[in-house]
């Protein structure tokens, strides 16, 4: 309940419970938390796998630590799903295929692609959570924001890539294309989810007594995400 | 410095620094911390891999969480190795081959073998650390004991296996043999390490002003470890 802009803890609580009285809103929250939880489990698996590509033990440990951090919030998401009367693993199931498809279509072919994916993929996911948090009751919002976690570990990605580009200029050209492909694939899967999960889509579109986004606003949201993606690519030295 | 049986923190500190003045002792501690750190990194990798064998998402998350926990203490071990003037990753290198050989020779062929290995392998490693902790200065001892971490997560292994044995009696026969193989392979690799790393072997044998173990005492240590292994097998329902 900290950092809530809407008032006291008591007000937040009643707001949360009244929001949950709306079955469509509750279904959307179950979907969202299920998607985030499966996304984190899947990110753990992929990063643990990609850590094998590390050129040395120190890099391997750095990526493995990023992987392990993905699981930090899974227990909290699971608890919240149970409180909402949902089976956590059933809630995750609809997101298994789009998330696995994303990873299958973006399997890194080497260590450098793995590093860019760890940084860029995490960034896209976090941007999306931050955007969607605006439509949530404060309690759910706090939980979603908590899953953003500590991104400090990712600093090593920036360092490693910048050092590599300094000695291999071709590498940055290849990885700039790779970064664009990651963003494209993320949008493809996100659209698929939006098309298939009515409750989630309705959450963004708004409800009778809940503000939502019209098409123009949705477009603006995606352009904000694209801008932030471009900023991350620049941070990595992958501006084009 | 808590739980130290030898006196005040100040006494411990001077004891630690005087122990480290002995180059042979310092080399042994560097070896030990390097071995533990590489063991944890390797355990992370293998458990993350074995989690793929899980029959369902809930089991996968449980084993992945065990995997992630293996990395908890790596940063502290690394810091301590640096304080001792050692390169942490060089310190781990001599243990890479025996530890990887252990894992290569004990690659689980299914989920159940993976579960038994997670529980039994962790148990053997922890027994060994606890035994060797008796020969260490208090500061190093506290660090080694901290790496034992929270074993509560492993409860799910016991539950899953006991439930599986209740419906499949043949499974327990197969896994009882598997448990014996795990212990045998662990001892084989431990002996190889003892034969190749003089400093570590000397730590257990003792020094001029440090108590050590004679052959009879080493034998007793191994029989204690064997007994604890048998107790764990009984806990799993794998007594024979």
Short mmCIF file of C-alpha atoms in Angstrom, two decimals:
data_model
loop_
_atom_site.label_atom_id
_atom_site.label_comp_id
_atom_site.label_asym_id
_atom_site.label_seq_id
_atom_site.Cartn_x
_atom_site.Cartn_y
_atom_site.Cartn_z
CA UNK A 1 0.00 0.00 0.00
CA UNK A 2 3.00 2.34 -0.07
CA UNK A 3 3.46 4.92 -2.79
CA UNK A 4 -0.22 4.84 -3.59
CA UNK A 5 -1.28 8.17 -5.02
CA UNK A 6 -4.98 7.73 -4.27
CA UNK A 7 -5.11 8.26 -0.51
CA UNK A 8 -5.06 6.29 2.71
CA UNK A 9 -4.62 2.55 3.02
CA UNK A 10 -8.24 2.16 4.07
CA UNK A 11 -9.54 4.00 1.02
CA UNK A 12 -7.29 1.85 -1.19
CA UNK A 13 -8.59 -1.33 0.37
CA UNK A 14 -12.23 -0.52 -0.16
CA UNK A 15 -11.47 0.63 -3.69
CA UNK A 16 -9.71 -2.67 -4.37
CA UNK A 17 -12.52 -4.78 -3.02
CA UNK A 18 -15.20 -2.83 -4.88
CA UNK A 19 -13.20 -3.15 -8.11
CA UNK A 20 -13.00 -6.90 -7.51
CA UNK A 21 -16.81 -7.05 -7.19
CA UNK A 22 -16.90 -6.55 -10.94
CA UNK A 23 -16.42 -10.05 -12.41
CA UNK A 24 -14.97 -8.67 -15.65
CA UNK A 25 -12.37 -6.65 -13.74
CA UNK A 26 -11.51 -9.61 -11.53
CA UNK A 27 -11.10 -11.83 -14.63
CA UNK A 28 -8.78 -9.24 -16.17
CA UNK A 29 -6.63 -9.11 -13.03
CA UNK A 30 -6.45 -12.92 -12.90
CA UNK A 31 -5.35 -12.90 -16.55
CA UNK A 32 -2.79 -10.19 -15.97
CA UNK A 33 -1.24 -11.81 -12.89
CA UNK A 34 -1.25 -15.21 -14.64
CA UNK A 35 0.50 -13.71 -17.66
CA UNK A 36 3.13 -11.97 -15.53
CA UNK A 37 3.76 -15.11 -13.45
CA UNK A 38 4.15 -17.36 -16.49
CA UNK A 39 6.32 -14.72 -18.15
CA UNK A 40 8.67 -14.76 -15.16
CA UNK A 41 8.85 -18.56 -14.97
CA UNK A 42 9.56 -18.71 -18.67
CA UNK A 43 12.15 -15.92 -18.45
CA UNK A 44 13.89 -17.88 -15.69
CA UNK A 45 14.09 -20.95 -17.90
CA UNK A 46 15.34 -19.11 -20.94
CA UNK A 47 17.93 -17.00 -19.11
CA UNK A 48 19.21 -20.09 -17.27
CA UNK A 49 19.54 -21.77 -20.66
CA UNK A 50 21.19 -18.73 -22.27
CA UNK A 51 23.69 -18.55 -19.38
CA UNK A 52 25.26 -21.69 -20.85
CA UNK A 53 26.40 -19.59 -23.80
CA UNK A 54 28.55 -17.42 -21.52
CA UNK A 55 32.19 -17.16 -22.57
CA UNK A 56 33.38 -17.41 -18.96
CA UNK A 57 32.30 -18.31 -15.44
CA UNK A 58 31.87 -14.70 -14.29
CA UNK A 59 29.48 -13.89 -17.15
CA UNK A 60 27.63 -17.13 -16.57
CA UNK A 61 27.05 -16.25 -12.91
CA UNK A 62 25.88 -12.75 -13.86
CA UNK A 63 23.23 -14.06 -16.27
CA UNK A 64 22.27 -16.92 -13.94
CA UNK A 65 21.70 -14.33 -11.19
CA UNK A 66 19.41 -12.37 -13.53
CA UNK A 67 17.58 -15.64 -14.20
CA UNK A 68 17.15 -16.45 -10.52
CA UNK A 69 15.78 -12.95 -9.85
CA UNK A 70 12.90 -13.64 -12.23
CA UNK A 71 11.41 -16.08 -9.72
CA UNK A 72 11.47 -13.60 -6.81
CA UNK A 73 7.90 -12.42 -7.29
CA UNK A 74 6.27 -15.64 -8.49
CA UNK A 75 5.29 -16.66 -4.95
CA UNK A 76 3.57 -13.29 -4.31
CA UNK A 77 1.67 -13.48 -7.62
CA UNK A 78 0.59 -17.01 -6.80
CA UNK A 79 -0.64 -16.00 -3.35
CA UNK A 80 -2.64 -13.12 -4.80
CA UNK A 81 -4.22 -15.34 -7.46
CA UNK A 82 -5.28 -17.76 -4.71
CA UNK A 83 -6.76 -14.87 -2.67
CA UNK A 84 -8.80 -13.99 -5.75
CA UNK A 85 -10.15 -17.55 -5.78
CA UNK A 86 -8.21 -18.55 -8.89
CA UNK A 87 -6.01 -21.58 -9.45
CA UNK A 88 -2.63 -19.91 -10.13
CA UNK A 89 -1.45 -22.51 -12.62
CA UNK A 90 -4.75 -22.49 -14.50
CA UNK A 91 -4.49 -18.70 -14.63
CA UNK A 92 -1.05 -19.03 -16.28
CA UNK A 93 -2.08 -21.62 -18.87
CA UNK A 94 -3.60 -19.31 -21.54
CA UNK A 95 -0.30 -17.41 -21.73
CA UNK A 96 1.92 -20.41 -22.08
CA UNK A 97 1.70 -20.65 -25.86
CA UNK A 98 2.19 -16.95 -26.75
CA UNK A 99 5.09 -16.62 -24.30
CA UNK A 100 6.75 -19.85 -25.42
CA UNK A 101 6.23 -18.81 -29.05
CA UNK A 102 7.95 -15.51 -28.30
CA UNK A 103 10.94 -17.38 -26.89
CA UNK A 104 10.99 -19.96 -29.67
CA UNK A 105 11.03 -17.24 -32.31
CA UNK A 106 13.75 -15.33 -30.47
CA UNK A 107 16.15 -18.11 -29.39
CA UNK A 108 19.58 -16.44 -29.20
CA UNK A 109 22.18 -17.96 -31.52
CA UNK A 110 25.08 -16.74 -29.38
CA UNK A 111 26.00 -15.11 -26.09
CA UNK A 112 25.61 -11.57 -27.43
CA UNK A 113 22.09 -12.13 -28.72
CA UNK A 114 21.30 -13.67 -25.34
CA UNK A 115 22.59 -10.58 -23.52
CA UNK A 116 20.58 -8.19 -25.72
CA UNK A 117 17.48 -10.30 -25.26
CA UNK A 118 17.90 -10.37 -21.46
CA UNK A 119 18.09 -6.57 -21.38
CA UNK A 120 15.62 -5.65 -24.11
CA UNK A 121 13.06 -8.36 -23.33
CA UNK A 122 12.98 -7.44 -19.66
CA UNK A 123 12.65 -3.79 -20.59
CA UNK A 124 9.69 -4.33 -22.90
CA UNK A 125 7.89 -6.43 -20.29
CA UNK A 126 8.50 -3.80 -17.61
CA UNK A 127 7.26 -0.98 -19.82
CA UNK A 128 4.08 -2.91 -20.46
CA UNK A 129 3.49 -3.58 -16.76
CA UNK A 130 4.08 0.07 -15.94
CA UNK A 131 1.57 1.15 -18.59
CA UNK A 132 -1.07 -1.30 -17.51
CA UNK A 133 -0.55 -0.50 -13.82
CA UNK A 134 -2.40 2.79 -14.45
CA UNK A 135 -5.65 0.85 -14.96
CA UNK A 136 -5.43 -1.19 -11.78
CA UNK A 137 -6.76 -0.85 -8.25
CA UNK A 138 -3.96 0.26 -5.89
CA UNK A 139 -3.43 -3.15 -4.29
CA UNK A 140 -2.97 -4.93 -7.62
CA UNK A 141 -0.93 -2.02 -8.90
CA UNK A 142 1.52 -2.31 -5.99
CA UNK A 143 1.93 -6.02 -6.65
CA UNK A 144 2.54 -5.48 -10.35
CA UNK A 145 5.04 -2.68 -9.67
CA UNK A 146 6.85 -4.96 -7.18
CA UNK A 147 7.40 -7.51 -9.95
CA UNK A 148 9.48 -4.92 -11.78
CA UNK A 149 12.07 -5.61 -9.09
CA UNK A 150 15.64 -4.46 -9.05
CA UNK A 151 16.98 -3.84 -12.53
CA UNK A 152 20.46 -2.96 -11.24
CA UNK A 153 21.75 -6.42 -12.12
CA UNK A 154 21.28 -5.60 -15.80
CA UNK A 155 24.06 -3.00 -15.68
CA UNK A 156 26.56 -5.72 -16.48
CA UNK A 157 24.76 -6.29 -19.81
CA UNK A 158 25.36 -2.69 -20.86
CA UNK A 159 29.03 -2.86 -19.85
CA UNK A 160 29.67 -6.15 -21.65
CA UNK A 161 28.00 -5.10 -24.87
CA UNK A 162 29.66 -1.70 -25.04
CA UNK A 163 33.06 -3.31 -24.49
CA UNK A 164 32.36 -5.88 -27.23
CA UNK A 165 31.24 -3.23 -29.76
CA UNK A 166 34.46 -1.31 -29.17
CA UNK A 167 36.44 -4.20 -30.67
CA UNK A 168 33.87 -5.56 -33.16
CA UNK A 169 31.90 -3.00 -35.18
CA UNK A 170 30.05 -5.61 -37.24
CA UNK A 171 28.58 -7.05 -34.06
CA UNK A 172 26.57 -3.91 -33.32
CA UNK A 173 25.00 -3.95 -36.81
CA UNK A 174 23.85 -7.50 -36.36
CA UNK A 175 22.53 -6.87 -32.84
CA UNK A 176 20.66 -3.72 -33.89
CA UNK A 177 18.61 -5.91 -36.26
CA UNK A 178 18.20 -8.48 -33.51
CA UNK A 179 16.81 -5.84 -31.14
CA UNK A 180 14.24 -4.80 -33.74
CA UNK A 181 13.22 -8.42 -34.20
CA UNK A 182 12.74 -8.82 -30.42
CA UNK A 183 10.42 -5.81 -30.29
CA UNK A 184 8.48 -6.99 -33.36
CA UNK A 185 7.98 -10.46 -31.95
CA UNK A 186 6.89 -9.04 -28.56
CA UNK A 187 4.24 -6.87 -30.27
CA UNK A 188 3.04 -9.81 -32.38
CA UNK A 189 2.47 -11.97 -29.31
CA UNK A 190 0.95 -9.10 -27.31
CA UNK A 191 -1.59 -8.49 -30.09
CA UNK A 192 -2.42 -12.19 -30.15
CA UNK A 193 -3.05 -12.12 -26.40
CA UNK A 194 -5.20 -8.98 -26.72
CA UNK A 195 -7.26 -10.63 -29.48
CA UNK A 196 -7.82 -13.82 -27.49
CA UNK A 197 -8.25 -12.55 -23.96
CA UNK A 198 -11.34 -10.36 -23.91
CA UNK A 199 -11.06 -9.48 -20.24
CA UNK A 200 -7.54 -8.13 -20.59
CA UNK A 201 -8.46 -6.15 -23.70
CA UNK A 202 -11.52 -4.75 -21.89
CA UNK A 203 -9.31 -3.64 -19.00
CA UNK A 204 -7.38 -1.37 -21.35
CA UNK A 205 -10.57 -0.26 -23.16
CA UNK A 206 -12.21 0.63 -19.83
CA UNK A 207 -15.59 -0.23 -18.29
CA UNK A 208 -18.85 1.47 -17.35
CA UNK A 209 -17.36 3.21 -14.33
CA UNK A 210 -13.71 2.72 -15.15
CA UNK A 211 -11.70 4.98 -17.43
CA UNK A 212 -10.09 3.26 -20.37
CA UNK A 213 -8.23 4.08 -23.54
CA UNK A 214 -9.70 4.83 -26.94
CA UNK A 215 -7.83 3.72 -30.05
CA UNK A 216 -5.83 6.93 -30.20
CA UNK A 217 -4.71 6.46 -26.59
CA UNK A 218 -3.76 2.81 -27.25
CA UNK A 219 -1.69 4.01 -30.19
CA UNK A 220 0.04 6.53 -27.93
CA UNK A 221 0.76 3.82 -25.38
CA UNK A 222 2.47 1.70 -28.03
CA UNK A 223 4.46 4.65 -29.31
CA UNK A 224 5.66 5.37 -25.75
CA UNK A 225 6.78 1.74 -25.50
CA UNK A 226 8.53 1.96 -28.85
CA UNK A 227 10.33 5.14 -27.76
CA UNK A 228 11.52 3.52 -24.57
CA UNK A 229 12.73 0.52 -26.56
CA UNK A 230 14.69 2.87 -28.83
CA UNK A 231 16.19 4.56 -25.76
CA UNK A 232 17.36 1.19 -24.43
CA UNK A 233 18.91 0.32 -27.76
CA UNK A 234 20.80 3.62 -27.61
CA UNK A 235 21.99 2.82 -24.08
CA UNK A 236 23.39 -0.44 -25.42
CA UNK A 237 25.18 1.45 -28.20
CA UNK A 238 22.75 0.06 -30.78
CA UNK A 239 21.32 3.33 -32.12
CA UNK A 240 20.79 3.33 -35.84
CA UNK B 1 30.25 -14.18 14.26
CA UNK B 2 27.15 -15.56 15.91
CA UNK B 3 27.00 -19.07 17.29
CA UNK B 4 30.74 -19.19 17.65
CA UNK B 5 31.71 -21.51 20.50
CA UNK B 6 35.19 -20.01 20.95
CA UNK B 7 34.51 -16.69 22.65
CA UNK B 8 33.99 -13.05 21.87
CA UNK B 9 33.92 -11.51 18.43
CA UNK B 10 37.26 -9.83 19.11
CA UNK B 11 38.93 -13.12 19.99
CA UNK B 12 37.42 -14.67 16.85
CA UNK B 13 38.74 -11.92 14.67
CA UNK B 14 42.31 -12.22 15.88
CA UNK B 15 42.06 -15.99 15.60
CA UNK B 16 40.90 -15.68 11.99
CA UNK B 17 43.65 -13.31 10.99
CA UNK B 18 46.34 -15.38 12.67
CA UNK B 19 45.05 -18.51 10.97
CA UNK B 20 45.22 -16.69 7.63
CA UNK B 21 48.88 -15.82 8.31
CA UNK B 22 49.61 -19.48 7.60
CA UNK B 23 49.86 -19.72 3.77
CA UNK B 24 48.87 -23.39 3.76
CA UNK B 25 45.71 -22.65 5.76
CA UNK B 26 44.86 -19.69 3.55
CA UNK B 27 45.33 -21.86 0.43
CA UNK B 28 43.03 -24.48 1.93
CA UNK B 29 40.32 -21.90 2.65
CA UNK B 30 40.63 -20.50 -0.90
CA UNK B 31 40.24 -24.04 -2.23
CA UNK B 32 37.26 -24.76 -0.01
CA UNK B 33 35.39 -21.55 -0.84
CA UNK B 34 36.19 -22.01 -4.54
CA UNK B 35 34.84 -25.57 -4.43
CA UNK B 36 31.65 -24.52 -2.62
CA UNK B 37 31.06 -21.61 -5.01
CA UNK B 38 31.55 -23.69 -8.13
CA UNK B 39 29.41 -26.44 -6.60
CA UNK B 40 26.57 -23.95 -6.15
CA UNK B 41 26.85 -22.50 -9.65
CA UNK B 42 26.87 -25.97 -11.09
CA UNK B 43 23.94 -27.08 -8.91
CA UNK B 44 21.98 -24.07 -10.17
CA UNK B 45 22.61 -25.08 -13.77
CA UNK B 46 21.70 -28.71 -13.25
CA UNK B 47 18.58 -28.08 -11.21
CA UNK B 48 17.39 -25.48 -13.72
CA UNK B 49 17.92 -28.11 -16.41
CA UNK B 50 16.22 -30.86 -14.41
CA UNK B 51 13.23 -28.57 -13.79
CA UNK B 52 12.40 -29.06 -17.48
CA UNK B 53 11.55 -32.69 -16.68
CA UNK B 54 8.74 -31.57 -14.34
CA UNK B 55 5.34 -33.12 -15.11
CA UNK B 56 3.57 -29.81 -14.44
CA UNK B 57 4.07 -26.11 -13.94
CA UNK B 58 3.82 -26.22 -10.14
CA UNK B 59 6.57 -28.85 -9.85
CA UNK B 60 8.69 -26.94 -12.33
CA UNK B 61 8.45 -23.78 -10.25
CA UNK B 62 9.29 -25.71 -7.08
CA UNK B 63 12.50 -27.14 -8.56
CA UNK B 64 13.38 -23.87 -10.31
CA UNK B 65 13.07 -22.12 -6.92
CA UNK B 66 15.48 -24.68 -5.41
CA UNK B 67 17.82 -23.94 -8.32
CA UNK B 68 17.65 -20.17 -7.82
CA UNK B 69 18.40 -20.58 -4.10
CA UNK B 70 21.74 -22.17 -4.96
CA UNK B 71 23.05 -18.80 -6.15
CA UNK B 72 22.13 -16.95 -2.93
CA UNK B 73 25.55 -17.33 -1.33
CA UNK B 74 27.78 -17.13 -4.41
CA UNK B 75 28.21 -13.34 -4.04
CA UNK B 76 29.32 -13.69 -0.39
CA UNK B 77 31.79 -16.46 -1.26
CA UNK B 78 33.16 -14.35 -4.09
CA UNK B 79 33.60 -11.32 -1.82
CA UNK B 80 35.44 -13.38 0.78
CA UNK B 81 37.76 -14.89 -1.84
CA UNK B 82 38.61 -11.38 -3.02
CA UNK B 83 39.29 -10.28 0.58
CA UNK B 84 41.74 -13.16 0.83
CA UNK B 85 43.52 -11.80 -2.26
CA UNK B 86 42.33 -14.62 -4.52
CA UNK B 87 40.67 -14.38 -7.92
CA UNK B 88 37.30 -16.02 -7.22
CA UNK B 89 36.97 -17.60 -10.63
CA UNK B 90 40.54 -18.93 -10.60
CA UNK B 91 39.79 -20.39 -7.18
CA UNK B 92 36.80 -22.26 -8.63
CA UNK B 93 38.63 -23.63 -11.68
CA UNK B 94 40.30 -26.71 -10.10
CA UNK B 95 36.85 -27.97 -9.01
CA UNK B 96 35.16 -27.54 -12.33
CA UNK B 97 36.13 -30.94 -13.70
CA UNK B 98 35.32 -33.12 -10.64
CA UNK B 99 31.99 -31.34 -10.09
CA UNK B 100 31.01 -31.49 -13.76
CA UNK B 101 32.07 -35.15 -13.84
CA UNK B 102 29.81 -35.81 -10.87
CA UNK B 103 26.88 -34.25 -12.72
CA UNK B 104 27.72 -35.93 -16.01
CA UNK B 105 27.79 -39.34 -14.32
CA UNK B 106 24.54 -38.66 -12.48
CA UNK B 107 22.38 -37.03 -15.15
CA UNK B 108 18.77 -37.88 -14.19
CA UNK B 109 16.89 -39.86 -16.83
CA UNK B 110 13.50 -38.67 -15.56
CA UNK B 111 11.78 -36.28 -13.17
CA UNK B 112 11.94 -38.70 -10.23
CA UNK B 113 15.68 -39.24 -10.51
CA UNK B 114 16.03 -35.46 -10.70
CA UNK B 115 14.02 -35.00 -7.49
CA UNK B 116 16.06 -37.60 -5.60
CA UNK B 117 19.27 -36.03 -6.84
CA UNK B 118 18.16 -32.53 -5.76
CA UNK B 119 17.47 -33.78 -2.24
CA UNK B 120 20.26 -36.30 -1.80
CA UNK B 121 22.96 -34.32 -3.60
CA UNK B 122 22.26 -31.20 -1.57
CA UNK B 123 22.25 -33.29 1.60
CA UNK B 124 25.65 -34.87 0.92
CA UNK B 125 27.20 -31.48 0.12
CA UNK B 126 25.75 -29.96 3.29
CA UNK B 127 27.01 -32.83 5.46
CA UNK B 128 30.47 -32.35 4.06
CA UNK B 129 30.44 -28.58 4.71
CA UNK B 130 29.23 -29.13 8.25
CA UNK B 131 32.01 -31.66 8.90
CA UNK B 132 34.73 -29.46 7.45
CA UNK B 133 33.42 -26.37 9.27
CA UNK B 134 34.89 -27.83 12.48
CA UNK B 135 38.40 -27.23 11.13
CA UNK B 136 37.87 -23.60 10.20
CA UNK B 137 38.46 -20.26 11.87
CA UNK B 138 35.15 -18.79 13.12
CA UNK B 139 34.79 -16.23 10.36
CA UNK B 140 35.21 -18.77 7.57
CA UNK B 141 33.06 -21.23 9.48
CA UNK B 142 30.19 -18.74 9.68
CA UNK B 143 30.41 -18.14 5.94
CA UNK B 144 30.43 -21.86 5.16
CA UNK B 145 27.49 -22.50 7.51
CA UNK B 146 25.58 -19.64 5.83
CA UNK B 147 25.89 -21.42 2.48
CA UNK B 148 23.85 -24.27 3.95
CA UNK B 149 20.93 -21.88 3.66
CA UNK B 150 17.30 -22.70 4.06
CA UNK B 151 16.56 -26.31 3.29
CA UNK B 152 12.81 -25.90 3.86
CA UNK B 153 12.17 -25.71 0.13
CA UNK B 154 13.20 -29.35 -0.18
CA UNK B 155 10.12 -30.51 1.76
CA UNK B 156 8.20 -30.64 -1.48
CA UNK B 157 10.64 -33.29 -2.75
CA UNK B 158 9.78 -35.59 0.16
CA UNK B 159 6.04 -35.07 -0.36
CA UNK B 160 6.19 -35.70 -4.12
CA UNK B 161 8.28 -38.85 -3.84
CA UNK B 162 6.25 -40.38 -1.03
CA UNK B 163 3.05 -39.75 -3.00
CA UNK B 164 4.58 -41.34 -6.12
CA UNK B 165 5.78 -44.44 -4.25
CA UNK B 166 2.30 -44.98 -2.87
CA UNK B 167 1.03 -45.66 -6.41
CA UNK B 168 4.18 -47.17 -7.99
CA UNK B 169 6.13 -49.65 -5.89
CA UNK B 170 8.68 -50.44 -8.59
CA UNK B 171 9.70 -46.79 -8.66
CA UNK B 172 11.10 -46.93 -5.13
CA UNK B 173 13.30 -49.95 -5.97
CA UNK B 174 14.80 -48.15 -8.92
CA UNK B 175 15.33 -44.93 -6.99
CA UNK B 176 16.95 -46.74 -4.03
CA UNK B 177 19.67 -47.93 -6.44
CA UNK B 178 19.89 -44.42 -7.88
CA UNK B 179 20.45 -42.95 -4.40
CA UNK B 180 23.32 -45.37 -3.81
CA UNK B 181 24.87 -44.40 -7.12
CA UNK B 182 24.67 -40.71 -6.21
CA UNK B 183 26.53 -41.32 -2.93
CA UNK B 184 29.12 -43.52 -4.65
CA UNK B 185 29.80 -40.94 -7.34
CA UNK B 186 30.04 -38.14 -4.74
CA UNK B 187 32.65 -40.12 -2.77
CA UNK B 188 34.61 -40.93 -5.94
CA UNK B 189 34.87 -37.26 -6.88
CA UNK B 190 35.59 -36.18 -3.29
CA UNK B 191 38.51 -38.63 -3.14
CA UNK B 192 39.82 -37.31 -6.43
CA UNK B 193 39.73 -33.77 -5.06
CA UNK B 194 41.46 -34.85 -1.83
CA UNK B 195 44.20 -36.58 -3.86
CA UNK B 196 44.81 -33.57 -6.09
CA UNK B 197 44.40 -30.64 -3.72
CA UNK B 198 47.13 -30.95 -1.10
CA UNK B 199 46.04 -27.87 0.84
CA UNK B 200 42.49 -29.12 1.32
CA UNK B 201 43.72 -32.57 2.35
CA UNK B 202 46.17 -30.96 4.78
CA UNK B 203 43.33 -28.96 6.33
CA UNK B 204 41.60 -32.17 7.33
CA UNK B 205 44.89 -33.82 8.39
CA UNK B 206 45.75 -30.80 10.58
CA UNK B 207 48.87 -28.62 10.89
CA UNK B 208 51.63 -27.89 13.41
CA UNK B 209 49.38 -25.87 15.71
CA UNK B 210 46.01 -26.97 14.31
CA UNK B 211 44.22 -30.11 15.32
CA UNK B 212 43.43 -32.49 12.46
CA UNK B 213 42.10 -35.95 11.88
CA UNK B 214 44.07 -39.16 11.78
CA UNK B 215 42.99 -41.93 9.43
CA UNK B 216 40.64 -43.43 12.01
CA UNK B 217 38.92 -40.07 12.49
CA UNK B 218 38.61 -39.55 8.71
CA UNK B 219 36.99 -42.98 8.52
CA UNK B 220 34.55 -41.95 11.24
CA UNK B 221 33.72 -38.76 9.39
CA UNK B 222 32.85 -40.73 6.27
CA UNK B 223 30.75 -43.19 8.24
CA UNK B 224 28.82 -40.27 9.79
CA UNK B 225 28.16 -38.94 6.29
CA UNK B 226 27.06 -42.39 5.12
CA UNK B 227 24.69 -42.69 8.07
CA UNK B 228 23.14 -39.32 7.33
CA UNK B 229 22.73 -40.32 3.71
CA UNK B 230 20.93 -43.48 4.81
CA UNK B 231 18.67 -41.40 7.08
CA UNK B 232 17.75 -39.17 4.14
CA UNK B 233 16.98 -42.18 1.99
CA UNK B 234 14.67 -43.42 4.77
CA UNK B 235 12.96 -40.02 4.90
CA UNK B 236 12.27 -40.33 1.19
CA UNK B 237 10.78 -43.80 1.74
CA UNK B 238 13.82 -45.40 0.09
CA UNK B 239 15.06 -47.57 2.96
CA UNK B 240 16.24 -50.98 1.87
#
